[in-house]
Structure formats: C-alpha cells, structure tokens
Amino acid sequence: MSELLPAKAPAADNPFAAGAAYIDGRYMPIGEAAIPITDWGYRRSDVTYDVVGVWDGRFFRLDEHLARFRASMDKFRFSPGESDADIRAVLHRCVALSGLRNAYVAMDCLRGRPGLGMPYHPIYARNYIAAFAIPWVWVMAPAVQERGAHLVIAETLRIPPDSVDPTAKNFHWADLTRGQFEAYDRDADFCLLLDRDGNVTEGPGFNVFFVIDGRVVTPDAGVLEGITRRSVFDLCDEMDLPWEARRVSAAEARDADEIFLSTTAGGIMPAARIDGRTLGNDRPGAISTGLRERFWSRRAEGWHGTPVDYSAAD
C-alpha cells in the first residue's frame, strides 16, 4: 500500500529537520524543547493534549482535533492565552518549519506552578501551550498491521471515569503502561483494559472495534471519543456496514470474528490474535482490511484534509 511508505526526510541543512517545537510563545528545533522540571505539568501530569496527523501535506480533521483540545482544556480548567486560531497557526508553523509532508503533530496545555507568595493551589498556577511536529510516528508498525496485531486482555483495570475523565486526553497512563508490560510478558503486541464491570474500554493510545456477526461494535463507555473512531463510523456508513457503540464484555471480545484498532498515529490497524486465540486464518479479516484500505484511500483523496500552510515558515 503506497500510502504507508515512510515520510521523506526533510533537507539535512534545515535546523528543524528532526522536528519543530513551540513552547510558551517561542519556536525552536525539537532537540532544544524543554519545560521546567518544577512545573506541575511535569511533576503532577497536570496537562492535557491532543495529536493531529499530517499526511501528504494535509492535516486530517484539524478542526475536530482543535475542538476536542479546547474541550479537554475546559474539563481540566486550563485557560491559556492562545485562542483556537492562535493554536491553529502554531501547528501550521511547526509543520512548515520542519518541512515535513508526513508528520505527528502534538499540542499540549500544561500547568506551571504558583508564583512566589501565592497559595499552593492549581488555580493560581499559570497555564501555557506547547506544541511540536516530528516525522510521522506509527503506533503499530506497518509490518505488524499486515500480519495483524496480537492482543491480550490485561489483568490491570482501566482508571474509572469518575476518577479521570477519559474523554479529555491526559497523561494518566500508569494503568495503560502496566497493561503494556503484561502484553510484553505474554508475547503480545498490545493490551486491552477492562473496567470494573468486566467490559472492554480501550488500549494504550487507541480505540478498539470488534466485528461480531457482521456488525462493527465498539465500547461506548470509559473511552476517548477518538477522531479516528469517528472516521470508522463514517466509513462504515459509506460501505453500508452496520455499526454500534455499546458495552462489550471480555467474553464477547475474545469470541469476536475480527478485531481492529483505531488511532491518529496509525489509522485503522487490524488484529489477528487475542489472548492466544487465532482470529480467522491468523491474518487481518476482510472487514478490517476493507476499512483500513478505504481509510487510506480516502485520505489520499484529501478527505477531511486541511493543506498545511508551508509559507508559515517564512
């Protein structure tokens, strides 16, 4: 699939060739980007973020990523000085400075710390924006996508939504990281985490879908409302595939006909095994493969694409 070729490296004499960053009003090469280690964004994971992909010189669903980023900031009570239009301009300039045609573009809002003499409370800590563009990152290597990921359902449970809202992107990844070590110990690629009621939620950085009796099903609770997840719904409608968002038990997940994952940094990524059980012929299923191919075909057509303003580097 030609769309999955690695990004072409930018000019070697470009100081931003490895990536460009913006932190609190300043642009810099990615290797020079840093935040104070005393800031609560670092010390307390007091930060929210979003990630938008650039493929073939176009942002994918940029407006929706910016809207979700703003919603996440509101939920965590961040109020940076930058408007949505400002953040949009920052993202364009980061990509333009790097010269990248295929890029992983992140936007963060971090909490600093209270100034001298101020009460030691987050409401008195300054908020600021950081962003960067680096060469495209695959959550799942293309070779693994071709053979299908090997998944496990972890014993570690997902942090409950009444503790950390999963619809607001956050760095509270201790449960997901622990689950990934479980996957490693069991010779698998990725983990899926259950909630306290034994229903599937999500994995480290992706939503999950199951094909059950010809219907595409995804969990509806305890998950990030992914932009690529939304794209799967759109593609299912285009392809006349029935879909629904509902609770999915661990037993249903293990017995599914097909499984695939969705994320910004990878698109639609099929699986071939779960908890040692082989799905189909131990390769990605027909529906998963069809959706994956349709996703990248539509992206190549400019679907939901916003051209990068490369003149922003001037």
CSV table of C-alpha atoms in Angstrom, one decimal:
chain,number,residue,atom,x,y,z
A,1,MET,CA,0.0,0.0,0.0
A,2,SER,CA,1.8,3.1,-1.2
A,3,GLU,CA,0.2,5.3,1.4
A,4,LEU,CA,2.1,3.5,4.2
A,5,LEU,CA,5.6,4.4,2.9
A,6,PRO,CA,7.8,6.3,5.4
A,7,ALA,CA,7.9,10.0,5.3
A,8,LYS,CA,10.6,11.5,3.1
A,9,ALA,CA,13.3,13.2,5.2
A,10,PRO,CA,13.4,17.0,5.0
A,11,ALA,CA,16.6,18.8,3.9
A,12,ALA,CA,19.5,18.0,6.1
A,13,ASP,CA,20.6,21.6,6.4
A,14,ASN,CA,17.3,22.6,7.9
A,15,PRO,CA,17.8,23.1,11.7
A,16,PHE,CA,14.2,22.0,12.2
A,17,ALA,CA,14.7,18.8,10.1
A,18,ALA,CA,14.2,16.5,13.1
A,19,GLY,CA,11.1,18.5,14.2
A,20,ALA,CA,10.0,21.9,15.3
A,21,ALA,CA,8.5,22.9,18.7
A,22,TYR,CA,6.7,25.8,20.2
A,23,ILE,CA,6.7,26.4,23.9
A,24,ASP,CA,5.1,29.3,25.7
A,25,GLY,CA,5.5,31.8,22.8
A,26,ARG,CA,8.8,30.6,21.3
A,27,TYR,CA,9.7,28.3,18.4
A,28,MET,CA,12.8,26.1,18.5
A,29,PRO,CA,14.2,22.9,17.0
A,30,ILE,CA,12.7,19.8,18.7
A,31,GLY,CA,16.1,19.0,20.3
A,32,GLU,CA,16.1,22.3,22.2
A,33,ALA,CA,12.5,22.0,23.5
A,34,ALA,CA,12.2,21.8,27.3
A,35,ILE,CA,9.9,22.7,30.2
A,36,PRO,CA,10.8,23.5,33.8
A,37,ILE,CA,11.0,20.3,35.8
A,38,THR,CA,9.3,22.0,38.7
A,39,ASP,CA,6.1,22.8,36.7
A,40,TRP,CA,3.1,20.7,37.7
A,41,GLY,CA,2.6,19.7,34.0
A,42,TYR,CA,5.7,17.5,34.6
A,43,ARG,CA,5.6,16.8,38.3
A,44,ARG,CA,1.9,16.0,38.6
A,45,SER,CA,0.9,15.1,35.0
A,46,ASP,CA,-1.2,18.2,35.2
A,47,VAL,CA,-1.6,18.5,31.4
A,48,THR,CA,-4.0,17.8,28.6
A,49,TYR,CA,-3.1,17.3,25.0
A,50,ASP,CA,-4.2,16.3,21.5
A,51,VAL,CA,-2.5,14.9,18.5
A,52,VAL,CA,-3.3,15.5,14.8
A,53,GLY,CA,-1.7,13.8,11.9
A,54,VAL,CA,-0.4,15.3,8.7
A,55,TRP,CA,-0.2,13.1,5.7
A,56,ASP,CA,0.9,14.2,2.2
A,57,GLY,CA,0.9,17.8,3.4
A,58,ARG,CA,-2.6,17.8,4.8
A,59,PHE,CA,-3.8,17.9,8.4
A,60,PHE,CA,-6.6,15.3,9.0
A,61,ARG,CA,-9.8,16.6,10.7
A,62,LEU,CA,-7.9,19.5,12.1
A,63,ASP,CA,-11.0,21.5,13.3
A,64,GLU,CA,-12.2,18.5,15.2
A,65,HIS,CA,-8.9,18.0,16.9
A,66,LEU,CA,-8.8,21.6,17.9
A,67,ALA,CA,-12.3,21.5,19.2
A,68,ARG,CA,-11.5,18.4,21.3
A,69,PHE,CA,-8.4,20.0,22.6
A,70,ARG,CA,-10.3,23.0,23.7
A,71,ALA,CA,-13.0,20.8,25.3
A,72,SER,CA,-10.2,18.9,27.2
A,73,MET,CA,-8.7,22.2,28.4
A,74,ASP,CA,-12.1,23.3,29.7
A,75,LYS,CA,-12.7,20.0,31.5
A,76,PHE,CA,-9.3,20.3,33.3
A,77,ARG,CA,-9.8,24.0,33.9
A,78,PHE,CA,-7.0,25.3,31.7
A,79,SER,CA,-7.1,28.8,30.4
A,80,PRO,CA,-4.1,29.5,28.2
A,81,GLY,CA,-3.6,32.9,26.5
A,82,GLU,CA,-3.8,31.4,23.0
A,83,SER,CA,-7.1,31.2,21.1
A,84,ASP,CA,-8.0,28.3,18.9
A,85,ALA,CA,-6.9,30.4,15.9
A,86,ASP,CA,-3.6,31.0,17.6
A,87,ILE,CA,-3.1,27.3,18.2
A,88,ARG,CA,-4.0,26.5,14.6
A,89,ALA,CA,-1.3,29.0,13.4
A,90,VAL,CA,1.2,27.4,15.8
A,91,LEU,CA,0.6,24.0,14.4
A,92,HIS,CA,0.9,25.2,10.8
A,93,ARG,CA,4.2,26.9,11.6
A,94,CYS,CA,5.7,23.9,13.4
A,95,VAL,CA,5.0,21.7,10.4
A,96,ALA,CA,6.1,24.4,8.0
A,97,LEU,CA,9.4,25.0,9.9
A,98,SER,CA,10.1,21.2,9.8
A,99,GLY,CA,9.3,20.9,6.1
A,100,LEU,CA,7.7,17.6,6.8
A,101,ARG,CA,5.0,16.2,4.5
A,102,ASN,CA,4.0,13.4,6.9
A,103,ALA,CA,4.1,14.4,10.5
A,104,TYR,CA,3.0,13.6,14.0
A,105,VAL,CA,1.8,17.0,15.5
A,106,ALA,CA,1.1,17.4,19.2
A,107,MET,CA,-0.5,20.2,21.1
A,108,ASP,CA,-0.3,20.3,24.9
A,109,CYS,CA,-1.6,22.6,27.6
A,110,LEU,CA,0.4,22.5,30.8
A,111,ARG,CA,0.0,23.9,34.3
A,112,GLY,CA,3.0,25.7,35.6
A,113,ARG,CA,3.2,26.4,39.4
A,114,PRO,CA,2.0,29.2,41.6
A,115,GLY,CA,4.3,32.2,41.8
A,116,LEU,CA,6.1,33.3,44.9
A,117,GLY,CA,3.8,34.3,47.7
A,118,MET,CA,0.8,32.7,46.0
A,119,PRO,CA,-1.3,29.9,47.6
A,120,TYR,CA,0.0,26.4,46.6
A,121,HIS,CA,-3.1,25.6,44.6
A,122,PRO,CA,-3.6,24.8,40.9
A,123,ILE,CA,-6.0,27.8,40.4
A,124,TYR,CA,-3.0,30.1,41.0
A,125,ALA,CA,-0.7,28.3,38.5
A,126,ARG,CA,-0.1,29.8,35.1
A,127,ASN,CA,-1.2,27.7,32.0
A,128,TYR,CA,0.7,27.6,28.8
A,129,ILE,CA,0.7,25.9,25.4
A,130,ALA,CA,3.4,23.7,24.0
A,131,ALA,CA,3.3,22.0,20.5
A,132,PHE,CA,5.6,20.1,18.2
A,133,ALA,CA,5.8,18.5,14.8
A,134,ILE,CA,8.1,15.5,14.2
A,135,PRO,CA,8.3,12.8,11.5
A,136,TRP,CA,5.3,10.6,11.3
A,137,VAL,CA,5.0,8.1,14.2
A,138,TRP,CA,3.4,4.6,13.7
A,139,VAL,CA,1.8,3.3,16.9
A,140,MET,CA,1.8,0.0,15.1
A,141,ALA,CA,4.5,-0.8,12.6
A,142,PRO,CA,3.1,-1.4,9.0
A,143,ALA,CA,4.5,-4.9,9.1
A,144,VAL,CA,2.5,-5.7,12.2
A,145,GLN,CA,-0.6,-4.2,10.6
A,146,GLU,CA,-0.1,-6.5,7.6
A,147,ARG,CA,0.1,-9.7,9.8
A,148,GLY,CA,-2.4,-8.4,12.4
A,149,ALA,CA,-1.7,-7.4,15.9
A,150,HIS,CA,-1.5,-9.9,18.8
A,151,LEU,CA,-3.6,-8.6,21.7
A,152,VAL,CA,-4.2,-9.6,25.3
A,153,ILE,CA,-6.8,-8.5,27.8
A,154,ALA,CA,-4.8,-7.2,30.8
A,155,GLU,CA,-5.5,-8.0,34.4
A,156,THR,CA,-4.9,-4.3,35.1
A,157,LEU,CA,-8.1,-2.4,35.2
A,158,ARG,CA,-8.7,1.0,33.5
A,159,ILE,CA,-8.8,4.0,35.7
A,160,PRO,CA,-12.5,4.6,36.3
A,161,PRO,CA,-14.1,7.6,34.5
A,162,ASP,CA,-15.3,9.0,37.9
A,163,SER,CA,-11.6,9.4,38.8
A,164,VAL,CA,-10.1,10.6,35.4
A,165,ASP,CA,-12.4,11.6,32.5
A,166,PRO,CA,-11.2,9.5,29.5
A,167,THR,CA,-12.9,11.8,27.1
A,168,ALA,CA,-10.4,14.5,28.0
A,169,LYS,CA,-6.9,13.4,26.8
A,170,ASN,CA,-4.5,13.1,29.7
A,171,PHE,CA,-1.1,11.7,30.7
A,172,HIS,CA,-2.6,9.4,33.5
A,173,TRP,CA,-1.1,6.3,31.8
A,174,ALA,CA,0.0,4.2,34.7
A,175,ASP,CA,-2.7,1.6,34.1
A,176,LEU,CA,-2.1,1.5,30.3
A,177,THR,CA,1.7,1.3,30.8
A,178,ARG,CA,1.3,-1.6,33.3
A,179,GLY,CA,-1.0,-3.3,30.8
A,180,GLN,CA,1.6,-3.0,28.1
A,181,PHE,CA,4.2,-4.7,30.3
A,182,GLU,CA,1.6,-7.5,30.7
A,183,ALA,CA,1.3,-7.7,26.9
A,184,TYR,CA,5.1,-7.9,26.6
A,185,ASP,CA,5.3,-10.7,29.2
A,186,ARG,CA,2.7,-12.7,27.3
A,187,ASP,CA,4.5,-12.2,23.9
A,188,ALA,CA,1.8,-9.9,22.6
A,189,ASP,CA,1.9,-6.5,20.9
A,190,PHE,CA,-0.7,-4.6,22.8
A,191,CYS,CA,-3.2,-4.8,25.7
A,192,LEU,CA,-6.8,-4.0,26.1
A,193,LEU,CA,-8.1,-2.9,29.5
A,194,LEU,CA,-11.4,-3.8,31.2
A,195,ASP,CA,-13.5,-1.6,33.5
A,196,ARG,CA,-14.6,-2.8,36.9
A,197,ASP,CA,-17.7,-4.4,35.4
A,198,GLY,CA,-15.6,-6.6,33.1
A,199,ASN,CA,-16.3,-4.6,29.9
A,200,VAL,CA,-13.6,-3.6,27.4
A,201,THR,CA,-12.6,0.0,27.4
A,202,GLU,CA,-9.6,0.9,25.2
A,203,GLY,CA,-5.9,0.3,24.8
A,204,PRO,CA,-2.7,2.5,25.1
A,205,GLY,CA,-3.5,5.2,22.7
A,206,PHE,CA,-6.2,3.6,20.6
A,207,ASN,CA,-9.9,2.7,20.5
A,208,VAL,CA,-10.9,-0.9,19.7
A,209,PHE,CA,-13.5,-2.4,17.4
A,210,PHE,CA,-15.0,-5.9,17.2
A,211,VAL,CA,-16.7,-7.5,14.2
A,212,ILE,CA,-19.5,-9.6,15.7
A,213,ASP,CA,-21.9,-11.4,13.3
A,214,GLY,CA,-21.1,-8.9,10.5
A,215,ARG,CA,-21.7,-5.8,12.8
A,216,VAL,CA,-18.9,-3.4,13.8
A,217,VAL,CA,-19.1,-2.8,17.5
A,218,THR,CA,-17.0,-0.5,19.8
A,219,PRO,CA,-17.2,0.2,23.5
A,220,ASP,CA,-19.3,3.3,24.4
A,221,ALA,CA,-18.0,4.0,28.0
A,222,GLY,CA,-14.7,4.6,29.6
A,223,VAL,CA,-13.1,5.6,26.3
A,224,LEU,CA,-11.7,8.5,24.5
A,225,GLU,CA,-14.1,9.7,21.8
A,226,GLY,CA,-11.4,9.3,19.2
A,227,ILE,CA,-11.4,11.3,15.9
A,228,THR,CA,-10.3,8.2,14.0
A,229,ARG,CA,-13.0,6.3,15.8
A,230,ARG,CA,-15.4,8.8,14.4
A,231,SER,CA,-13.9,8.2,11.0
A,232,VAL,CA,-14.6,4.5,11.3
A,233,PHE,CA,-18.3,5.3,11.8
A,234,ASP,CA,-18.2,7.5,8.7
A,235,LEU,CA,-16.5,4.7,6.6
A,236,CYS,CA,-19.0,2.1,7.9
A,237,ASP,CA,-21.8,4.3,6.7
A,238,GLU,CA,-20.1,4.7,3.3
A,239,MET,CA,-19.6,1.0,3.0
A,240,ASP,CA,-23.1,0.0,4.3
A,241,LEU,CA,-21.6,-1.8,7.3
A,242,PRO,CA,-23.8,-1.8,10.4
A,243,TRP,CA,-22.1,-0.5,13.5
A,244,GLU,CA,-23.0,0.4,17.1
A,245,ALA,CA,-21.3,1.7,20.2
A,246,ARG,CA,-22.3,-0.3,23.3
A,247,ARG,CA,-20.8,-2.3,26.2
A,248,VAL,CA,-18.6,-5.2,25.1
A,249,SER,CA,-17.8,-7.9,27.6
A,250,ALA,CA,-14.4,-9.6,27.8
A,251,ALA,CA,-16.1,-12.9,26.7
A,252,GLU,CA,-17.5,-11.2,23.6
A,253,ALA,CA,-14.1,-9.6,22.8
A,254,ARG,CA,-12.4,-13.0,23.0
A,255,ASP,CA,-15.0,-14.6,20.8
A,256,ALA,CA,-15.2,-11.8,18.1
A,257,ASP,CA,-14.9,-12.7,14.4
A,258,GLU,CA,-12.5,-9.8,13.8
A,259,ILE,CA,-10.8,-7.1,15.8
A,260,PHE,CA,-9.2,-3.8,14.8
A,261,LEU,CA,-7.8,-0.7,16.5
A,262,SER,CA,-8.0,3.0,15.6
A,263,THR,CA,-5.8,5.9,16.3
A,264,THR,CA,-4.4,9.1,14.8
A,265,ALA,CA,-0.9,7.7,14.6
A,266,GLY,CA,-1.8,4.6,12.6
A,267,GLY,CA,-5.3,4.9,11.3
A,268,ILE,CA,-7.1,1.5,11.2
A,269,MET,CA,-5.0,-1.3,12.5
A,270,PRO,CA,-6.2,-4.9,12.3
A,271,ALA,CA,-5.5,-7.7,14.8
A,272,ALA,CA,-5.1,-11.4,14.3
A,273,ARG,CA,-5.0,-12.8,17.8
A,274,ILE,CA,-6.4,-12.2,21.3
A,275,ASP,CA,-5.3,-13.9,24.4
A,276,GLY,CA,-3.7,-16.6,22.3
A,277,ARG,CA,-6.8,-17.3,20.2
A,278,THR,CA,-6.4,-17.0,16.5
A,279,LEU,CA,-8.9,-14.9,14.6
A,280,GLY,CA,-9.9,-16.4,11.2
A,281,ASN,CA,-6.8,-17.6,9.4
A,282,ASP,CA,-4.4,-15.7,11.7
A,283,ARG,CA,-4.4,-12.7,9.4
A,284,PRO,CA,-6.5,-9.5,9.3
A,285,GLY,CA,-10.1,-10.2,8.4
A,286,ALA,CA,-12.0,-9.0,5.4
A,287,ILE,CA,-13.9,-6.2,7.1
A,288,SER,CA,-10.9,-4.9,9.0
A,289,THR,CA,-8.8,-4.9,5.8
A,290,GLY,CA,-11.5,-3.3,3.8
A,291,LEU,CA,-11.9,-0.4,6.3
A,292,ARG,CA,-8.2,0.1,6.5
A,293,GLU,CA,-7.7,0.3,2.8
A,294,ARG,CA,-10.7,2.6,2.4
A,295,PHE,CA,-9.4,4.8,5.2
A,296,TRP,CA,-6.0,5.4,3.4
A,297,SER,CA,-7.7,5.7,0.0
A,298,ARG,CA,-9.9,8.4,1.3
A,299,ARG,CA,-7.0,10.1,3.0
A,300,ALA,CA,-5.1,10.1,-0.4
A,301,GLU,CA,-8.2,11.9,-1.9
A,302,GLY,CA,-7.9,14.7,0.6
A,303,TRP,CA,-10.8,13.5,2.8
A,304,HIS,CA,-11.3,16.0,5.7
A,305,GLY,CA,-7.9,17.4,4.8
A,306,THR,CA,-6.6,20.9,5.5
A,307,PRO,CA,-3.5,21.8,3.5
A,308,VAL,CA,-0.5,22.8,5.6
A,309,ASP,CA,0.4,26.5,5.1
A,310,TYR,CA,4.1,25.9,4.4
A,311,SER,CA,4.6,29.7,3.8
A,312,ALA,CA,4.2,30.0,7.6
A,313,ALA,CA,7.9,29.1,7.9
A,314,ASP,CA,8.8,32.4,6.2
